[in-house]
Short mmCIF file of C-alpha atoms and ligand atoms in Angstrom, two decimals:
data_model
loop_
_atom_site.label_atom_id
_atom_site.label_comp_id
_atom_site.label_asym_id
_atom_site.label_seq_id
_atom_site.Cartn_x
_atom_site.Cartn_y
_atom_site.Cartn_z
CA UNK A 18 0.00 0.00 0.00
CA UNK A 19 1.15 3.20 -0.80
CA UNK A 20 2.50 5.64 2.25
CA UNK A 21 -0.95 7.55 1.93
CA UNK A 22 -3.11 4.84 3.16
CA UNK A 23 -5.47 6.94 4.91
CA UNK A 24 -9.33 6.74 3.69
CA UNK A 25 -10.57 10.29 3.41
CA UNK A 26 -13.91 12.27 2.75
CA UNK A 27 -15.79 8.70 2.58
CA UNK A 28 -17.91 9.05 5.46
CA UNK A 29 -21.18 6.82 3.79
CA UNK A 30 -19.22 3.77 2.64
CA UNK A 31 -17.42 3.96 6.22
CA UNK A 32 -20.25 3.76 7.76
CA UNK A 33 -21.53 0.66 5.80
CA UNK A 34 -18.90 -1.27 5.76
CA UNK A 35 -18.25 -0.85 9.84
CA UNK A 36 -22.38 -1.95 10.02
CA UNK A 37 -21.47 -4.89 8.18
CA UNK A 38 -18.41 -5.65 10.85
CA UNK A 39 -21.01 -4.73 13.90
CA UNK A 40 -24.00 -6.81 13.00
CA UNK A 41 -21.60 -9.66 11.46
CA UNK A 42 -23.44 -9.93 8.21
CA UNK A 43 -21.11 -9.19 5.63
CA UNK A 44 -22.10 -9.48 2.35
CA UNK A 45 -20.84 -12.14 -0.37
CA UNK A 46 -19.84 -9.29 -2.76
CA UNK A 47 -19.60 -5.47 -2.60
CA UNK A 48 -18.87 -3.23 -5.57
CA UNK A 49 -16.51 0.06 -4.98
CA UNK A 50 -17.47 2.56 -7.52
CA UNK A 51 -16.29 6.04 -7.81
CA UNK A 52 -13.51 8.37 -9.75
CA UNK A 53 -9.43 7.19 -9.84
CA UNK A 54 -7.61 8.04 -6.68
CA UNK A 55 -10.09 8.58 -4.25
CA UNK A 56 -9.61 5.41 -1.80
CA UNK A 57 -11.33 2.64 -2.89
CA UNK A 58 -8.21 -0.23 -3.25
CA UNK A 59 -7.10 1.19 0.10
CA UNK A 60 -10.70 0.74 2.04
CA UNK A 61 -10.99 -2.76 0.15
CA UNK A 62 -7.10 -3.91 1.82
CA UNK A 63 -8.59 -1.69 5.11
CA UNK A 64 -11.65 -4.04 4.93
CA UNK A 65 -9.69 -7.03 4.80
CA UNK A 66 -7.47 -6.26 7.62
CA UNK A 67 -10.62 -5.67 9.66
CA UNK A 68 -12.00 -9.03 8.37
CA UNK A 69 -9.03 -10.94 9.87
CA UNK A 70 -6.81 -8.90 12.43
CA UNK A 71 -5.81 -10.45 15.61
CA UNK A 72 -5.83 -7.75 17.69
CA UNK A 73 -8.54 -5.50 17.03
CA UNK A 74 -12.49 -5.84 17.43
CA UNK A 75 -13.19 -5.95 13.49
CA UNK A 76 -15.32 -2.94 14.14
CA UNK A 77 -13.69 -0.82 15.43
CA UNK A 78 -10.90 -1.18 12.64
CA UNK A 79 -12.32 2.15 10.98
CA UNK A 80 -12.41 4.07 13.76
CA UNK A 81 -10.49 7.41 13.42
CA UNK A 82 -9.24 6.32 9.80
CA UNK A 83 -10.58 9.55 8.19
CA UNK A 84 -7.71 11.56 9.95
CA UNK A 85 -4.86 11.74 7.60
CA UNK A 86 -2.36 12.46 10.81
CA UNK A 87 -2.98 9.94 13.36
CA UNK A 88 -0.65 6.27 12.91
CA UNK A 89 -3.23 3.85 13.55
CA UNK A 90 -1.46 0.78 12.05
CA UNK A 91 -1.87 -2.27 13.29
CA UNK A 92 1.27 -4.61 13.25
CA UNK A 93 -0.73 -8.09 14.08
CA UNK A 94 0.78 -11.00 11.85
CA UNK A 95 -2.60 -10.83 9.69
CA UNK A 96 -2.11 -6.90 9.24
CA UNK A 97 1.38 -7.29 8.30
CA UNK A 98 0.88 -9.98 5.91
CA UNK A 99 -1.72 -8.67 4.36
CA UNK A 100 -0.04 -4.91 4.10
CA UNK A 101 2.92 -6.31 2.57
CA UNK A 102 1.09 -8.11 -0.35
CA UNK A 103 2.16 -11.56 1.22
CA UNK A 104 -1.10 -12.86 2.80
CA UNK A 105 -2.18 -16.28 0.88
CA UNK A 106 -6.04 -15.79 1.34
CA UNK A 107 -5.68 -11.87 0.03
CA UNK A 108 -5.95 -12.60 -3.75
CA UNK A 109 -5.93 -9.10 -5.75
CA UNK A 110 -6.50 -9.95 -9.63
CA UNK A 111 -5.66 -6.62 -11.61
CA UNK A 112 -5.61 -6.22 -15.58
CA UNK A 113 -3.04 -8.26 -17.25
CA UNK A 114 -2.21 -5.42 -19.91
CA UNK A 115 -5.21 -3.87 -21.06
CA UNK A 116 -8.13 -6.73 -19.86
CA UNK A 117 -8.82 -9.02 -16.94
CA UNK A 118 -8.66 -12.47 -19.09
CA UNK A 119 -10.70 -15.29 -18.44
CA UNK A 120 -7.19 -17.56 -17.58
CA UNK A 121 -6.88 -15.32 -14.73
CA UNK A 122 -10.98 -15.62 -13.39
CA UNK A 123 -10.74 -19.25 -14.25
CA UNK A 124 -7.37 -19.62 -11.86
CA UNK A 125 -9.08 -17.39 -9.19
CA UNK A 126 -12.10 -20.36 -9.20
CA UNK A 127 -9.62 -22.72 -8.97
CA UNK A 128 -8.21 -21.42 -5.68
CA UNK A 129 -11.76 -20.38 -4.76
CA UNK A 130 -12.75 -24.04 -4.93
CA UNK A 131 -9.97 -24.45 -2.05
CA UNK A 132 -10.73 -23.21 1.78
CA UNK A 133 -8.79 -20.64 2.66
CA UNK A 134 -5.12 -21.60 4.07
CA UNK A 135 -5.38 -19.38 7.49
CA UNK A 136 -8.03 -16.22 6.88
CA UNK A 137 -11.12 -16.32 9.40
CA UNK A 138 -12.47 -14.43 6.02
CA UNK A 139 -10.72 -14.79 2.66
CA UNK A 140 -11.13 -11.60 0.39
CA UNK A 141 -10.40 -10.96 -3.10
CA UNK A 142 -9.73 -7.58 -4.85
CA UNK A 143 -10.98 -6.87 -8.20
CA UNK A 144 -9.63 -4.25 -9.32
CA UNK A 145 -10.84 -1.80 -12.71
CA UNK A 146 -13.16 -4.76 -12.90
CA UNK A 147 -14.23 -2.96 -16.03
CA UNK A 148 -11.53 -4.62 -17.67
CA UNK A 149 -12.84 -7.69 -17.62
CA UNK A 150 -13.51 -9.05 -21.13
CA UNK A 151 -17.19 -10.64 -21.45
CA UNK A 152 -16.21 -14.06 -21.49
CA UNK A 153 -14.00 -13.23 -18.06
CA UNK A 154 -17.11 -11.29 -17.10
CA UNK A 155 -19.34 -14.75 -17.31
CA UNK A 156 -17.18 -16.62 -15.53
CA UNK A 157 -17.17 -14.66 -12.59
CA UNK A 158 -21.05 -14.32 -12.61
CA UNK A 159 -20.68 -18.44 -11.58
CA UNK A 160 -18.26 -17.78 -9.02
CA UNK A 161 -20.85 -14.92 -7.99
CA UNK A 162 -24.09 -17.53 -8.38
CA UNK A 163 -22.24 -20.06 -5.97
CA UNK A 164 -20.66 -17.83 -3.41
CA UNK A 165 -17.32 -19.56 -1.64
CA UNK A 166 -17.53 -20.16 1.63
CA UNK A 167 -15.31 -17.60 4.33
CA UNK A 168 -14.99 -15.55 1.16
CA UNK A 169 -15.96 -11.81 0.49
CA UNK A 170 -15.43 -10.52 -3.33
CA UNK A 171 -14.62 -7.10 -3.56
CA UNK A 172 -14.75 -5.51 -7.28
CA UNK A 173 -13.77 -1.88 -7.97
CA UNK A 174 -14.69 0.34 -11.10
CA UNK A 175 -15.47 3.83 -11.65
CA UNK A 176 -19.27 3.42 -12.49
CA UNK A 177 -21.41 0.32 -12.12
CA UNK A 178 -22.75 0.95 -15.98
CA UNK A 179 -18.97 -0.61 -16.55
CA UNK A 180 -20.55 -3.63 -15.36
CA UNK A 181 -22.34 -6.77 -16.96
CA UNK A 182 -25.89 -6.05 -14.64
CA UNK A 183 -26.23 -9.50 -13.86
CA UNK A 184 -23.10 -8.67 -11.79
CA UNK A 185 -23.83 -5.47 -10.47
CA UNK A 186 -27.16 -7.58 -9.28
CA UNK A 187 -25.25 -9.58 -7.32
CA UNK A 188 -22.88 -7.04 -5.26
CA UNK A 189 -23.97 -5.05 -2.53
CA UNK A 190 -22.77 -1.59 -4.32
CA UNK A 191 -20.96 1.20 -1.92
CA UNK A 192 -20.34 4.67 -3.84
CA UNK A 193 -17.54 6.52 -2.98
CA UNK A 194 -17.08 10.12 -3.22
CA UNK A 195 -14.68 12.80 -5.07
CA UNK A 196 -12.39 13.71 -2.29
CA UNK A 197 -13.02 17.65 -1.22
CA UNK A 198 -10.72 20.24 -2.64
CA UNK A 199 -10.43 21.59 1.01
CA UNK A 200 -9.05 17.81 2.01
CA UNK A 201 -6.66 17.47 -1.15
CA UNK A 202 -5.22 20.70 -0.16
CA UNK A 203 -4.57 19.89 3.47
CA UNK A 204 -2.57 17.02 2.52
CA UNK A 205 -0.33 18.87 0.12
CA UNK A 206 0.40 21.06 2.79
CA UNK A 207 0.67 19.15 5.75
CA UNK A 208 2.41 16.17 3.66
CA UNK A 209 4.24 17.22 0.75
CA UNK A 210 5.29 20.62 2.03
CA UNK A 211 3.63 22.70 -0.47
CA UNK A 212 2.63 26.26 -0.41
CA UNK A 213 -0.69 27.35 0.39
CA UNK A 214 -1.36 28.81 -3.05
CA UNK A 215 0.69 25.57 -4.97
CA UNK A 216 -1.39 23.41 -2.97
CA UNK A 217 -4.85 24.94 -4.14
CA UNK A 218 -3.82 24.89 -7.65
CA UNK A 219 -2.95 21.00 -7.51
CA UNK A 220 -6.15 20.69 -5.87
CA UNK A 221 -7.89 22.19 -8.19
CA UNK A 222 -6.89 20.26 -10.80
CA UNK A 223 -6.91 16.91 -9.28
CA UNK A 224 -10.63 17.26 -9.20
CA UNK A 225 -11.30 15.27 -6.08
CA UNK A 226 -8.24 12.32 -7.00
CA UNK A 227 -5.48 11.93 -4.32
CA UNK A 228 -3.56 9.94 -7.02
CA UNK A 229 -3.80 12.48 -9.53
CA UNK A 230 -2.98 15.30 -7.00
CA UNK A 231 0.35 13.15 -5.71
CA UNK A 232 1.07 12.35 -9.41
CA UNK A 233 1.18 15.95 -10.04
CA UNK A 234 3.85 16.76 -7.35
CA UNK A 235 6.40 14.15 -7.32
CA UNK A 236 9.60 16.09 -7.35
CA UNK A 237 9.89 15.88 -11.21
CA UNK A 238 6.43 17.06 -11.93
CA UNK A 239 5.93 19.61 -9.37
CA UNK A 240 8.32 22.72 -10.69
CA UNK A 241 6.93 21.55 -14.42
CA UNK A 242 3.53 21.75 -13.12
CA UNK A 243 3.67 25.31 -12.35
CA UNK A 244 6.04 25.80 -15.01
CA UNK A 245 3.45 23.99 -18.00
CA UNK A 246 1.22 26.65 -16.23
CA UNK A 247 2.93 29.81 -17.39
CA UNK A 248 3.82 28.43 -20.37
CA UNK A 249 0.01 27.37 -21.57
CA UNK A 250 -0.70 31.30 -20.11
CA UNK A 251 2.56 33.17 -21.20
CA UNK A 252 1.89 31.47 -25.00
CA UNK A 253 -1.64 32.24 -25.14
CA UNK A 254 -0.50 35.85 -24.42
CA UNK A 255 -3.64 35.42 -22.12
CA UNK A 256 -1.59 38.06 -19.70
CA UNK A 257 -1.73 40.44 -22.55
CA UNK A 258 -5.42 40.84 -23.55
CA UNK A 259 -5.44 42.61 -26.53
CA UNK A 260 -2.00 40.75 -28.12
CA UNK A 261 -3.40 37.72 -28.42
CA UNK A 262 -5.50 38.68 -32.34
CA UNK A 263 -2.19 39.87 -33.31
CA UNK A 264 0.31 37.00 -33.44
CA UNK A 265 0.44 35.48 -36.67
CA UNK A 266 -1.44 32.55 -37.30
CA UNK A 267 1.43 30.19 -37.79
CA UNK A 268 2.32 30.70 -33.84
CA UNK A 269 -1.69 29.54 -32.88
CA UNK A 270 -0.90 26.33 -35.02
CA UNK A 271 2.70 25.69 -33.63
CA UNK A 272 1.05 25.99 -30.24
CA UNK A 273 -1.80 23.86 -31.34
CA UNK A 274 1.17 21.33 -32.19
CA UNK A 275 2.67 21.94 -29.08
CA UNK A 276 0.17 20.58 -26.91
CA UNK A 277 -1.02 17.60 -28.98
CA UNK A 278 2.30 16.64 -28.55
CA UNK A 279 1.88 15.25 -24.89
CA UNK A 280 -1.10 13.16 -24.92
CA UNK A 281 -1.31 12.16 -21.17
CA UNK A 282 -1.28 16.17 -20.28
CA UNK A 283 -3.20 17.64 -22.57
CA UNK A 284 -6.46 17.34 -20.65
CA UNK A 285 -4.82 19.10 -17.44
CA UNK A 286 -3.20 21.50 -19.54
CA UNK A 287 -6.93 22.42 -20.94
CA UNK A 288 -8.19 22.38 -17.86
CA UNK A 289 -5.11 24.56 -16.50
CA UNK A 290 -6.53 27.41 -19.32
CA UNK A 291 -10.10 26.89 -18.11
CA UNK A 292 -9.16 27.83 -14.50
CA UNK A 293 -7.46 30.80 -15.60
CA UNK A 294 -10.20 31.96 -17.77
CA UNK A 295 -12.39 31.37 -14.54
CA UNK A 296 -10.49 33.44 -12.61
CA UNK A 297 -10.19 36.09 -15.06
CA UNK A 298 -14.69 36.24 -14.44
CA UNK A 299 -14.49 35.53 -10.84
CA UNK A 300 -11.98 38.72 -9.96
CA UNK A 301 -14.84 40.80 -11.23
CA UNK A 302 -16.77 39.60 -8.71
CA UNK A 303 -15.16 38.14 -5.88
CA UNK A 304 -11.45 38.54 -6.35
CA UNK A 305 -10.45 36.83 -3.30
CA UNK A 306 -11.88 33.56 -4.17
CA UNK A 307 -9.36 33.21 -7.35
CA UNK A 308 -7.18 29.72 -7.38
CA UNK A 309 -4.17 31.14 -9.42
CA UNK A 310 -3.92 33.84 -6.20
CA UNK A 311 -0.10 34.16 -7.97
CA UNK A 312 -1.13 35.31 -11.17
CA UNK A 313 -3.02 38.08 -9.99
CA UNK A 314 -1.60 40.89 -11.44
CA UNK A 315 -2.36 39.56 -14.98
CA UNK A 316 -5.42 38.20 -14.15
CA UNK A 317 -6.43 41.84 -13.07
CA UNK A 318 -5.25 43.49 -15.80
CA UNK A 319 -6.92 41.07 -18.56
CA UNK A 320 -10.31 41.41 -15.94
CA UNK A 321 -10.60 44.77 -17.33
CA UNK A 322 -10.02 44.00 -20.87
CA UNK A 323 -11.99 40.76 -21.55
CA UNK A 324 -15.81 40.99 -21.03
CA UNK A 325 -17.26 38.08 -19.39
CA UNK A 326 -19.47 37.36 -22.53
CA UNK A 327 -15.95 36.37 -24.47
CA UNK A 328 -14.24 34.81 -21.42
CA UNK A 329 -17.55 32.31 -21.50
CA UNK A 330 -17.20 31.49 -24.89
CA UNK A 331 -13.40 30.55 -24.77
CA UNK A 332 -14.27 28.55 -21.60
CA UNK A 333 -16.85 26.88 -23.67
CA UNK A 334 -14.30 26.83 -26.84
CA UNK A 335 -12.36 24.80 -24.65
CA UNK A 336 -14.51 22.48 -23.39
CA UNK A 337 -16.26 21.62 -26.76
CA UNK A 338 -12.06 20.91 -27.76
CA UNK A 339 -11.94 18.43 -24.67
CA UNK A 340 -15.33 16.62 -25.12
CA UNK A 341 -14.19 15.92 -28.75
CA UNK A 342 -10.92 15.00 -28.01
CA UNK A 343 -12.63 12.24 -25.58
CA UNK A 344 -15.01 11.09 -28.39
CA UNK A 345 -11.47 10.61 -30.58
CA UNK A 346 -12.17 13.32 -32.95
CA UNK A 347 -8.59 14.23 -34.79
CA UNK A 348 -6.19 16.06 -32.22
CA UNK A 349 -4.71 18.46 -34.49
CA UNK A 350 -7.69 19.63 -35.92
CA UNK A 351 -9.44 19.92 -32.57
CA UNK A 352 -6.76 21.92 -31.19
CA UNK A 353 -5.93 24.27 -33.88
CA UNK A 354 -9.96 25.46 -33.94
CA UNK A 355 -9.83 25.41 -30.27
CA UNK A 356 -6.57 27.53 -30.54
CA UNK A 357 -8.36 29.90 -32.75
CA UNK A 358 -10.92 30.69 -31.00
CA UNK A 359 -9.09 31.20 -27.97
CA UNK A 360 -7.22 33.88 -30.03
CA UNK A 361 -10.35 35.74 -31.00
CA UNK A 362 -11.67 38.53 -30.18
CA UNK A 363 -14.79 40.22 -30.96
CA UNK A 364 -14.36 43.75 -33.08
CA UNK A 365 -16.28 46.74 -31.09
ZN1 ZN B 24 -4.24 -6.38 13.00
#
């Protein structure tokens, strides 16, 4: 588990899952849904801890785990065994390159049709069980129809519509929640040592993902974060209202080229624009609720030039870019018109 095991914001599926411990009815199969990064692999190891520790009262195993600061491990053999990966009744199955195969559900019912070696409850982790292929899918509905004994199945996926229904049917489903911007920027603070400001930027942009947010300051990406950040601005001559019509048109497209050059950032760089523009409407109005509080000079100065009317439409300029670019519409294309539009500006 990573060094952020902590469970945070997820107050509901908590709750449940601590029931389930209290009244000893736990369930033969629960379904994790929610966004990337916000907790559910952790809760699902968490749960399985609580299933089978040696020290604790199962239910009491959540207690206290929604504060980030407080070292509540426990270092029972079952806790240990389990945390390091090397418990035999813990069985995580993850994609094997793109999909979960059918090999790998078929070997899982072969060790299912075993009892467990030494767990009071044996669990297994499904994880991105969206990537199971449709034949892999059907061969877990069996193991789902004829539930193992001393065994809890725990799948994880971002929405249950990823799911063959006959599945979802079958698993008690917990939903788990974007984590709060408030929360993502406590932990950069408190645990990576960022600045106030930094740290609400991230958060912004992580859009309720711890994973994303940590991604996005590992000592490589950090400086480039805030660095891609005055580029995308600095480019767009977005600090210069009024500059931006006059740059040749060869500059939009080699900055159109720019960004379609790094696939796995584009979206954050879009959205990086986006909150900009946003700030650029909210200053009118309430200036101390801004995220980029660093930029705020230029985001003053191009408050008075841009009317909110235009500042809408490049916000929605860029958003029609990103929707496309989702669908798979061509890159360059999409970027170039999105480009353009960003550039234009209505003649009084
Ligand atoms: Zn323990």
């Amino acid at each position: 588990m990573s060094k952020f095991a902590v469970i945070i914001d997820q107050k509901k599926p908590i709750q449940l899952l601590t029931a389930f411990l209290q009244h000893g009815t736990i369930p033969n199969a629960l379904l994790f849904t929610g966004m990337e990064g916000v907790g559910k692999r952790t809760t699902a190891m968490m749960f399985a801890m609580a299933c089978n520790c040696l020290s604790k009262e199962p239910w009491s195993f959540f207690q206290g785990k929604n504060q980030a600061t407080k070292d509540r491990t426990c270092y029972c053999k079952a806790c240990v065994k389990i945390r390091s990966g090397n418990h035999p009744d813990i069985i995580q199955v993850k994609p094997s390159g793109a999909y979960i195969k059918i090999a790998q559900i078929r070997s899982l019912r072969d060790i299912l049709a075993m009892k467990p070696y030494e767990a009071r409850m044996r669990v297994v982790i499904i994880s991105d069980a969206r990537a199971m292929n449709p034949s892999a899918g059907n061969a877990l509905l069996k193991v789902l129809e004829e539930p193992p004994g001393r065994t809890i199945l725990i799948l994880t996926t971002i929405q249950s519509s990823d799911l063959l229904p006959t599945i979802v049917s079958r698993c008690q489903h917990i939903r788990f929640n974007p984590i709060s911007c408030k929360s993502l920027e406590d932990i950069l603070v408190d645990k990576e040592g960022l600045d106030y400001d930094d740290a609400k930027i991230i958060a912004t942009l992580a859009k309720g993902s711890l994973s994303k947010a940590l991604s996005m300051v590992k000592p490589d990406n950090r400086v480039s974060w805030i660095n891609r950040r005055s580029w995308l601005i600095k480019t767009l001559s977005l600090d210069m209202p009024g500059q931006l019509s006059r740059q040749p048109v060869v500059s939009f497209l080699a900055f159109a080229a720019e960004l379609s050059k790094n696939k796995e950032t584009l979206q954050d760089s879009l959205d990086v624009i986006k909150s900009w523009l946003r700030d650029v409407i909210v200053y009118k109005h309430c200036p101390e609720k801004i995220i980029n509080k660093d930029l705020i000079d230029n985001i003053q100065h191009a408050s008075q030039k841009l009317a909110t009317r235009e500042l809408i439409a490049k916000i929605e300029a860029i958003r029609t870019a990103q929707k496309g670019i989702k669908a798979g519409a061509n890159l360059r294309l999409t970027l170039e018109a999105m480009v353009m539009q960003l550039a234009y500006e209505p003649q009084n």
